[in-house]
Coordinates of C-alpha atoms and ligand atoms in Angstrom, one line a residue:
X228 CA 0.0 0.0 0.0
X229 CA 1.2 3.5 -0.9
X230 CA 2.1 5.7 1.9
X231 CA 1.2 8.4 -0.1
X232 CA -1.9 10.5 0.7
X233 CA -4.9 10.1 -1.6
X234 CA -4.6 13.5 -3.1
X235 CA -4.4 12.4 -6.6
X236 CA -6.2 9.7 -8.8
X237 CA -2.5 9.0 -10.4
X238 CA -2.0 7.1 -14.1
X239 CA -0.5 4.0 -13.6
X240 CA 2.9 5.3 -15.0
X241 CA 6.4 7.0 -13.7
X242 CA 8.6 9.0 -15.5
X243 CA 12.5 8.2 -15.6
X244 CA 13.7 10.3 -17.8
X245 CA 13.1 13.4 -19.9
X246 CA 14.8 14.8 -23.5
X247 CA 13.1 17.5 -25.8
X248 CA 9.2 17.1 -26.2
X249 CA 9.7 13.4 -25.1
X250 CA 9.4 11.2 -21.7
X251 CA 10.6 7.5 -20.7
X252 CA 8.9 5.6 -18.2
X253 CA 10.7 2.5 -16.2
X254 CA 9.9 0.2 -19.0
X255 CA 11.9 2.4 -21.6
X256 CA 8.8 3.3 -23.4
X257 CA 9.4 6.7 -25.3
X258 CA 5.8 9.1 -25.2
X259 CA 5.5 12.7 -26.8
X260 CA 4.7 15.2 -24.1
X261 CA 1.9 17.4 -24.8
X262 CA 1.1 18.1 -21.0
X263 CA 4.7 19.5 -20.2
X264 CA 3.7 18.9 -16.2
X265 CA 0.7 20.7 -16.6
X266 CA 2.5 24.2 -18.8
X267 CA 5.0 23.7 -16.5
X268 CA 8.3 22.3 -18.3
X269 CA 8.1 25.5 -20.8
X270 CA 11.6 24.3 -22.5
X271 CA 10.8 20.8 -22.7
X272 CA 13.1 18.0 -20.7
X273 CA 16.8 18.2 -20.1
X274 CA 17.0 21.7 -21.5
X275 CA 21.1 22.1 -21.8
X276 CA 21.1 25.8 -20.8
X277 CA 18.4 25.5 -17.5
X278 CA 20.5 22.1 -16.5
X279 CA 23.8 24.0 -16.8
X280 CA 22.3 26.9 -14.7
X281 CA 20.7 24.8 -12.3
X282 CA 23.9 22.8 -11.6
X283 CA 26.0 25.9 -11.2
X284 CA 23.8 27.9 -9.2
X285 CA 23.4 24.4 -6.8
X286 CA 27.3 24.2 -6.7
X287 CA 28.0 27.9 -5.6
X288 CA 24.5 28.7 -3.3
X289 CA 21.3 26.8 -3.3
X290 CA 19.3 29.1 -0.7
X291 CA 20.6 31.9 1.9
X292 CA 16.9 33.8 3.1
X293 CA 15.4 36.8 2.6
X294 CA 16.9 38.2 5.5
X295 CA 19.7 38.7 3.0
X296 CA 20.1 40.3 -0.2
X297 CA 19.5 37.8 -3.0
X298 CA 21.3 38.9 -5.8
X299 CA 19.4 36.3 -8.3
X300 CA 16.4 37.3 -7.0
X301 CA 16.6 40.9 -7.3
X302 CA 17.9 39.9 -11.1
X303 CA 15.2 38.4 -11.8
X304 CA 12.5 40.6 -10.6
X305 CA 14.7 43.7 -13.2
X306 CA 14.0 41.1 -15.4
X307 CA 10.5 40.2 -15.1
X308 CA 9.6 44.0 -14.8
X309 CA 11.4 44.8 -17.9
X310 CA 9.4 42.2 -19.5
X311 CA 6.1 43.0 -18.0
X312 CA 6.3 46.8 -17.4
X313 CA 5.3 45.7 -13.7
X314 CA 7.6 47.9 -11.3
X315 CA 8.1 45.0 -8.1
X316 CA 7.9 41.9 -7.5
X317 CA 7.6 39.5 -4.6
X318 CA 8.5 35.7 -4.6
X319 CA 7.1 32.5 -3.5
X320 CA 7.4 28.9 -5.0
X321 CA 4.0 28.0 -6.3
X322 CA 0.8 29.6 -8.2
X323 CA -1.4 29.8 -5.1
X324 CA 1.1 30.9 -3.1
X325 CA 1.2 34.2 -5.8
X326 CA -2.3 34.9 -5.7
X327 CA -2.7 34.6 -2.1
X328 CA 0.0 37.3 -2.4
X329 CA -2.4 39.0 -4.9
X330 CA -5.2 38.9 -2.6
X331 CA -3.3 40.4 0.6
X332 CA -1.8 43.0 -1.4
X333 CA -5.3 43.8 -2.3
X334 CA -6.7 43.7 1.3
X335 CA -4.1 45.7 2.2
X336 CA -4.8 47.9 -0.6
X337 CA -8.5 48.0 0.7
X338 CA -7.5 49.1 4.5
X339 CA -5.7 51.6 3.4
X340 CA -8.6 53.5 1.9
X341 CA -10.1 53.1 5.0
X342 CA -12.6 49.9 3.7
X343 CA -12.8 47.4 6.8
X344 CA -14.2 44.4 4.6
X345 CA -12.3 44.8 1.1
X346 CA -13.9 42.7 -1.2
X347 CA -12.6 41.2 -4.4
X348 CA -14.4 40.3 -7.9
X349 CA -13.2 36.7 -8.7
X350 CA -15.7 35.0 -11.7
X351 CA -17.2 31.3 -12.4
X352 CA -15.1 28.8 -13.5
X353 CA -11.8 30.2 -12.7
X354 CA -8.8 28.5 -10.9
X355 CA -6.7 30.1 -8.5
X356 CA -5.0 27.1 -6.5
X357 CA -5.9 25.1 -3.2
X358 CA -5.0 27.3 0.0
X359 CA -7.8 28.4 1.7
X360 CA -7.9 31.9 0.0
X361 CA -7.4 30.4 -3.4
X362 CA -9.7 27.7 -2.8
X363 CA -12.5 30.2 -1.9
X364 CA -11.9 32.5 -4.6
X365 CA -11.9 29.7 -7.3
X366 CA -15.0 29.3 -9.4
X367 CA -15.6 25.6 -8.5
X368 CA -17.8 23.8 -5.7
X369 CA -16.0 20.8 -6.3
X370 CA -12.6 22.2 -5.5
X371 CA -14.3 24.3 -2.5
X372 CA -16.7 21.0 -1.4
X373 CA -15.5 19.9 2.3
X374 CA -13.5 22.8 2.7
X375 CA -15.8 25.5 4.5
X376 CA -15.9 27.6 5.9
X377 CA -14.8 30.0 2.8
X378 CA -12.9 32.5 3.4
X379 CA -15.3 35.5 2.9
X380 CA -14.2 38.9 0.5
X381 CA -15.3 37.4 -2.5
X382 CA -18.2 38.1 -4.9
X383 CA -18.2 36.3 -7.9
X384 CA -19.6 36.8 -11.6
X385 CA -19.5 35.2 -14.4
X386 CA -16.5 34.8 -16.9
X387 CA -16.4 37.1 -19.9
X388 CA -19.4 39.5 -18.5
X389 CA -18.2 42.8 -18.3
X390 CA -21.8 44.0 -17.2
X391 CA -21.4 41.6 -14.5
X392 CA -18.6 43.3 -13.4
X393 CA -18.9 46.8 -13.7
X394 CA -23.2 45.9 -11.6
X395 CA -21.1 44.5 -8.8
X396 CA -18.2 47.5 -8.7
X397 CA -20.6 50.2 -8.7
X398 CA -23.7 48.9 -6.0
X399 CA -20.7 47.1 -4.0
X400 CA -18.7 50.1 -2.0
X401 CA -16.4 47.2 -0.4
X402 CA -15.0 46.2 -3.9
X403 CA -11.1 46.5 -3.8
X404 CA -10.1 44.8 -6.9
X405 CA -10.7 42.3 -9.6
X406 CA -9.3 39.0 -9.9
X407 CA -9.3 37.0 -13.4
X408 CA -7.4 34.5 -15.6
X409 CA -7.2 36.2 -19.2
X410 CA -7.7 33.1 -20.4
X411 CA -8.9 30.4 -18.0
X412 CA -7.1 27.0 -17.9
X413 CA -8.5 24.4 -15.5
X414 CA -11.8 26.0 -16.3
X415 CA -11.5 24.9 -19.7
X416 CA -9.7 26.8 -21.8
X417 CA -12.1 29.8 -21.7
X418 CA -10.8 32.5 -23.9
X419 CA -12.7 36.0 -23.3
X420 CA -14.0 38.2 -26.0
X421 CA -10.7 40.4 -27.0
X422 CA -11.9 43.8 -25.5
X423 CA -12.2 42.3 -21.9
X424 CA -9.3 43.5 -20.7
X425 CA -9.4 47.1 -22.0
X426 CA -13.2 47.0 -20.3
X427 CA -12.0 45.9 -17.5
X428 CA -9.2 48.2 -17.6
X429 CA -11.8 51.0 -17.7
X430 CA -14.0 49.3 -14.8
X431 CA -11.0 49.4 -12.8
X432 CA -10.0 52.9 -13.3
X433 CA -13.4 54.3 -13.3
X434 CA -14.5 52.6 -9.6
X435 CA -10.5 52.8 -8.4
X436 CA -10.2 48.8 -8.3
X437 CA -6.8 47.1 -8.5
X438 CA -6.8 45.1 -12.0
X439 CA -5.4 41.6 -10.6
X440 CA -4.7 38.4 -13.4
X441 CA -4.1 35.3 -12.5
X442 CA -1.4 34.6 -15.1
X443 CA -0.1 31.5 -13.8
X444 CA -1.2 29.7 -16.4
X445 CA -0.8 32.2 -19.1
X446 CA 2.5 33.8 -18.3
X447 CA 5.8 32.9 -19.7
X448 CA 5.4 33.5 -23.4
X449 CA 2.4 30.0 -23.2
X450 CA 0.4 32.3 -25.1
X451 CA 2.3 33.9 -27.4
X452 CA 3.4 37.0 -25.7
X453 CA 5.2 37.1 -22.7
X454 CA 2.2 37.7 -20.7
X455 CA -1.2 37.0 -22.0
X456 CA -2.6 40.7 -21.3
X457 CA 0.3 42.1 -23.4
X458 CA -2.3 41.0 -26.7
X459 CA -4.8 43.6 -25.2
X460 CA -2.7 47.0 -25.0
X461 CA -3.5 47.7 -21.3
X462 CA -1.4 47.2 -18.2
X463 CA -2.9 44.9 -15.1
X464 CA -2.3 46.5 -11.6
X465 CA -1.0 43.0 -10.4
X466 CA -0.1 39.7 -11.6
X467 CA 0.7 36.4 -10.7
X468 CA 2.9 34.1 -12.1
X469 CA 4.3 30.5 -11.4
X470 CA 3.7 27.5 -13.6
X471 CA 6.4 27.7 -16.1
X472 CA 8.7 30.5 -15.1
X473 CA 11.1 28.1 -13.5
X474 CA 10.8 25.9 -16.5
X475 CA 9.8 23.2 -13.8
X476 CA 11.8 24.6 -10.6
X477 CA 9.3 25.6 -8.2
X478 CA 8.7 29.0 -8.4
X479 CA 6.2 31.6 -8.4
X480 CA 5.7 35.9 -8.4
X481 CA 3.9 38.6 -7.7
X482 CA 4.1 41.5 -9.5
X483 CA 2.4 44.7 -9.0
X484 CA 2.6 48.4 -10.6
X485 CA 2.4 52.0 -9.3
X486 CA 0.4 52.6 -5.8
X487 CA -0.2 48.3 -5.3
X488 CA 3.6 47.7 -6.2
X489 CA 4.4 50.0 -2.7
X490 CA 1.1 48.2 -0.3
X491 CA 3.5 45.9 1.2
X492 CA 6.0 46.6 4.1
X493 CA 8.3 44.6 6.1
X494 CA 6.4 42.7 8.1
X495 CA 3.4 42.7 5.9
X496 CA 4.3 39.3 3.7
X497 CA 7.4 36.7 3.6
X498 CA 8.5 33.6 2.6
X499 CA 11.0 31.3 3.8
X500 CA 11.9 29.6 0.4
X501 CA 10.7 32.1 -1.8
X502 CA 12.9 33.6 -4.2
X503 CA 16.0 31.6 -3.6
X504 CA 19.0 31.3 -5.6
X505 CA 18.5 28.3 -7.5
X506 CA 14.9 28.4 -7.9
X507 CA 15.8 32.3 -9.6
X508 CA 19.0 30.9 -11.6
X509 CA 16.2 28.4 -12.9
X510 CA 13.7 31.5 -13.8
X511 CA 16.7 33.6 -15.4
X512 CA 17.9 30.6 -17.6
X513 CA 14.2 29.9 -18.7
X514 CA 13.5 33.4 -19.9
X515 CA 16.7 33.6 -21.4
X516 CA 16.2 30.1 -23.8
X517 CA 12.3 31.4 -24.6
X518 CA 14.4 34.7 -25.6
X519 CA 17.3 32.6 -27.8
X520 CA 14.9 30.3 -29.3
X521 CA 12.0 33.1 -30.2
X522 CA 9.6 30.2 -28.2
X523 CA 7.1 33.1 -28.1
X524 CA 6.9 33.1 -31.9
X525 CA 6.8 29.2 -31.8
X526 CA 3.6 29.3 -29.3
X527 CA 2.5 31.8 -31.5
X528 CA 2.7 29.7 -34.8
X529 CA 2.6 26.2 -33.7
X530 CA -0.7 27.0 -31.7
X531 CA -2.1 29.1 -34.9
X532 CA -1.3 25.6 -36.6
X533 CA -2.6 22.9 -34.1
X534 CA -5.7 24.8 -34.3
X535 CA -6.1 25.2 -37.8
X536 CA -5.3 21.4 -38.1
X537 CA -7.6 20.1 -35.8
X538 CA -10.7 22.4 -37.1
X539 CA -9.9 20.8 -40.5
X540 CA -9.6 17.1 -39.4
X541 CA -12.4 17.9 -37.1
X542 CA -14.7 20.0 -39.2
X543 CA -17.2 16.9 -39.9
X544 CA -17.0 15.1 -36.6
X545 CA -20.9 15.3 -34.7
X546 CA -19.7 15.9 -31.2
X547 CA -16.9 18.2 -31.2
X548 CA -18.3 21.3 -29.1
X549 CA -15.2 23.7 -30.5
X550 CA -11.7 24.3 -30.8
X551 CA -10.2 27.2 -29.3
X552 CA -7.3 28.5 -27.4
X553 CA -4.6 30.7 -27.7
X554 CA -0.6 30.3 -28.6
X555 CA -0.3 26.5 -27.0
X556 CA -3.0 26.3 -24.5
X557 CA -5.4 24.3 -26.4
X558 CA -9.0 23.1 -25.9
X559 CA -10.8 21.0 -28.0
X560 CA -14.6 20.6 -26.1
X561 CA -16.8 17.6 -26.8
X562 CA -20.4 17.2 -26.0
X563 CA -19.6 14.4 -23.4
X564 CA -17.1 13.6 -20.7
X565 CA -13.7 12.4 -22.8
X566 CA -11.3 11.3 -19.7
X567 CA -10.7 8.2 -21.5
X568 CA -9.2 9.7 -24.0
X569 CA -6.4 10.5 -21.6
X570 CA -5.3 6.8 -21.0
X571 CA -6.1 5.5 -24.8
X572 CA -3.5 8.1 -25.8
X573 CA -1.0 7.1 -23.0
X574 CA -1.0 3.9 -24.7
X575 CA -0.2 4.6 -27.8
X576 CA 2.8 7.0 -26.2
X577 CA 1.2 10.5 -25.9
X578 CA 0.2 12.7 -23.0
X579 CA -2.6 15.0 -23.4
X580 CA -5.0 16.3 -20.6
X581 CA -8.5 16.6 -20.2
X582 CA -10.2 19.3 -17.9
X583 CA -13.2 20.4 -16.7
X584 CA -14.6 16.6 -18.5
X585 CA -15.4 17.6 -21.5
X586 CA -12.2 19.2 -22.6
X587 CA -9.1 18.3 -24.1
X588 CA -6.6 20.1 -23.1
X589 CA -2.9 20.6 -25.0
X590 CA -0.3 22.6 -23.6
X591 CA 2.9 21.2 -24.4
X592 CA 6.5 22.5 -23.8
X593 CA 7.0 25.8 -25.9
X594 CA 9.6 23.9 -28.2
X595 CA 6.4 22.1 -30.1
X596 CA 7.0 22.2 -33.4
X597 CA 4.7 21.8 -36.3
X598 CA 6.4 17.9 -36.6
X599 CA 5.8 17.3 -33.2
X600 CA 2.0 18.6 -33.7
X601 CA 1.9 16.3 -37.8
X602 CA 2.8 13.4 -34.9
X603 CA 0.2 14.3 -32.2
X604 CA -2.4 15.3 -33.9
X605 CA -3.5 12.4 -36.1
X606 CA -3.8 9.8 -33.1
X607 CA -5.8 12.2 -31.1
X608 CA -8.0 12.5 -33.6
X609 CA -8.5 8.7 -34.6
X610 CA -9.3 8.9 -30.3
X611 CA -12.0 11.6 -30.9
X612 CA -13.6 10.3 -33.6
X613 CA -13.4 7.0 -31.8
X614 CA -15.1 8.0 -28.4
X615 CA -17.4 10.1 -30.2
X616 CA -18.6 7.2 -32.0
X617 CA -19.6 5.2 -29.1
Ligands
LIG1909 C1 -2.1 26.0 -11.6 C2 -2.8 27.3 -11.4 C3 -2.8 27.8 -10.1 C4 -2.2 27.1 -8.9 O1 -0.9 26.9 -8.9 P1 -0.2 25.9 -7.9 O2 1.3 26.1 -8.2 O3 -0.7 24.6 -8.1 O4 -0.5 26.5 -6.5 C5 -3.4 29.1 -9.9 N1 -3.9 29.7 -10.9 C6 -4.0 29.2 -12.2 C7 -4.6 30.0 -13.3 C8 -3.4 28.0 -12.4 O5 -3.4 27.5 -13.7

C-alpha cells in the first residue's frame, strides 16, 4: 500500500527520464509530451542551458533567506519587470502561493482607503489554487466542497461578462479589486471576448479597483506573448505568475505596478523559500532560452497551426463542441465527458490532458514544433472520432 496520501487519482505510470518534447517511463517506453507537467516544463526536458544553470547555481549557493540580499532574486524581478512593465515583485514557490499574495496585497490595498471588509471580484469557472484563500476564490464547488468555511471577500460573476462586473463594482462600496485569468485554464480553456481586458481596464479605473490576473497559467510567453494581457494594449495592476517561469523549478511571483507595487511593508508578507537562488537561476535561464529560441513566436505559430489542423480534421466530426485557445493552450470541447481519451493516448505514447470533462486540453513544452504537432495530432483524432462514436 502506498504511503502516499490520496490527493491524486495518479496514471499507472512513472517518468525516468526526460529529453526535448519526449518522456521514458521504467519500461523504456518513449511518449510525446503534450502536458509539459501541466504548462510547466516551458523548454521541454533536459534543456542544456536551465540544466547548466541549475547545476551551477546548486554548486555555488542553493538558498541563503530573505533576511539577506538575494542577488538572483533581485535579477530576476529587473528582469521580469522589464518584460512586464510591472515595477516590483515579490517571490514565492507556487501559483497559489502568488495569488494569495495577490489577494493580501489587495486587502491591504482595501484598509488603506479606509474599507474594513475589502472585497474582491473573482468569476465562475476560474482556478486560482488550493490554499484556503485560493480555494474560496476559485470558481468551483468541487474544488471548494468539504473545505468551509470560505474565506469571505469574494463576490463572484461570471466569466467574460463585463456587465457583471462593472453591476457588482458600482452597487458594492467594499470592492477593492478584480481578480481573473485572461484566459482560464482548469476551467477549460475559456478565452474571453478580445476587449475584456481594456473593459476591464476602464472598470477598474473608473471605480479605483486594483486590475489583478491570474497569469499563472498564461504567463511565460504560453500564449504567445510574454504575458497574455500584453495581446490587449493595457497594463494589469497586479499579476501572478508560477507554472512555467522556472521551466519546472518551483517557483512563483507577484508582480504589481504604481500605488499596489508600494502596499506591502516589512512585516506585511514573507516567505522562507521564496525567491532563492536556485529556484531564480532556474527563472533567469528559462526566460533567457524562450528569448534565444524566439519560443514566443513558436507558441505563436505552432498554436495558430494545431488549431487550424484540428478544425480541419475535425470540421465533420458530430460531437466536437469547439476548438479554441490561444498560442499552445489548447482546448478542443466535446459534448460528453472524454477522460478516457487521456489513457487510450498514453498507450499509444502521448500525454494529453483533459479538464473540466469535456475538454481536451494541450499545452505542451514551448519547443512544439509543427512535426511534433503532424505526430500528435493524427492519433488524437482517430481517439476523438473513436469516443465520439460510441
Ligand atoms: C495551476 C494554477 C494555479 C495554482 O498553482 P499551484 O502552483 O498549483 O499552486 C493558480 N492559478 C492558475 C490560473 C493555475 O493554472
Amino acid at each position: 500500500m502506498s504511503h502516499l496520501m490520496n490527493t491524486y487519482a495518479r496514471q499507472p505510470v512513472a517518468f525516468v527520464r526526460g529529453e526535448g518534447v519526449y518522456l521514458w517511463d521504467e519500461n523504456g517506453k518513449r511518449y510525446l509530451d503534450a502536458v509539459a507537467g501541466v504548462a510547466v516544463n516551458t523548454l521541454g526536458h533536459g534543456h542544456p542551458g536551465l540544466v547548466k544553470a541549475v547545476a551551477e547555481q546548486a554548486a555555488s549557493l542553493i538558498h541563503s533567506s530573505n533576511l539577506y540580499r538575494v542577488k538572483r532574486q533581485e535579477e530576476l524581478a529587473d528582469r521580469l519587470c522589464d518584460l512586464s512593465g510591472m515595477d516590483k515583485a515579490f517571490f514565492c514557490n507556487s501559483g497559489c502561493e502568488a495569488n494569495e499574495a495577490a489577494i493580501k496585497l489587495a486587502r491591504l490595498y482595501g484598509h488603506g482607503k479606509g474599507i474594513a471588509n475589502p472585497t474582491i471580484i473573482v468569476t465562475e469557472q476560474s482556478f486560482h489554487g488550493r490554499t484556503m484563500a485560493t480555494l474560496s476564490a476559485t470558481g468551483s464547488r468541487k474544488i471548494q466542497a468539504g473545505f468551509e468555511p470560505l474565506l469571505s471577500g469574494f463576490a463572484r460573476v461570471p466569466f467574460n461578462d463585463i456587465v457583471a462586473i462593472r453591476q457588482v463594482a458600482s452597487t458594492n462600496q467594499d470592492v477593492v479589486a478584480v481578480l481573473v485569468e485572461p484566459l482560464q485554464g482548469e476551467g477549460g480553456i475559456n478565452v474571453a471576448a478580445s476587449d475584456y481586458m481594456a473593459e476591464l481596464r476602464k472598470i477598474c479605473d473608473e471605480f479605483g479597483l486594483l486590475m489583478m490576473l491570474d497569469e499563472v497559467q498564461t504567463g511565460i510567453a504560453r500564449t504567445g506573448a510574454w504575458f497574455a494581457f500584453q495581446h490587449s494594449g493595457v497594463m494589469p495592476d497586479v499579476m501572478a505568475l508560477a507554472k512555467g517561469l522556472g521551466g519546472g523549478v518551483p517557483i512563483g511571483a507577484c508582480l504589481a505596478r504604481g500605488e499596489a507595487a508600494e502596499a506591502f511593508k516589512p512585516g506585511n508578507h514573507g516567505s522562507t523559500f521564496g525567491g532563492n537562488p536556485l529556484a531564480c537561476a532556474a527563472a533567469l535561464a528559462t526566460l533567457d532560452a524562450i528569448e534565444k529560441q524566439a519560443l514566443r513566436e513558436n507558441a505563436d505559430k505552432t498554436g495558430d497551426y494545431i488549431r487550424a489542423q484540428l478544425k480541419a480534421m475535425l470540421a465533420d466530426t458530430a460531437g466536437v463542441v469547439d476548438i479554441r485557445g490561444q498560442g499552445l493552450m489548447i482546448g478542443i470541447e466535446l459534448d460528453r465527458p472524454c477522460g478516457d481519451i487521456v489513457a487510450r493516448m498514453r498507450d499509444r505514447g502521448f500525454l494529453v490532458n483533459v479538464t473540466s470533462d469535456k475538454v481536451v486540453r494541450l499545452v505542451p513544452p514551448l519547443i512544439f514544433s509543427q512535426a511534433n504537432a503532424d505526430e500528435l495530432l493524427p492519433p488524437l483524432v482517430e481517439e476523438i472520432r473513436a469516443l465520439l462514436a460510441g
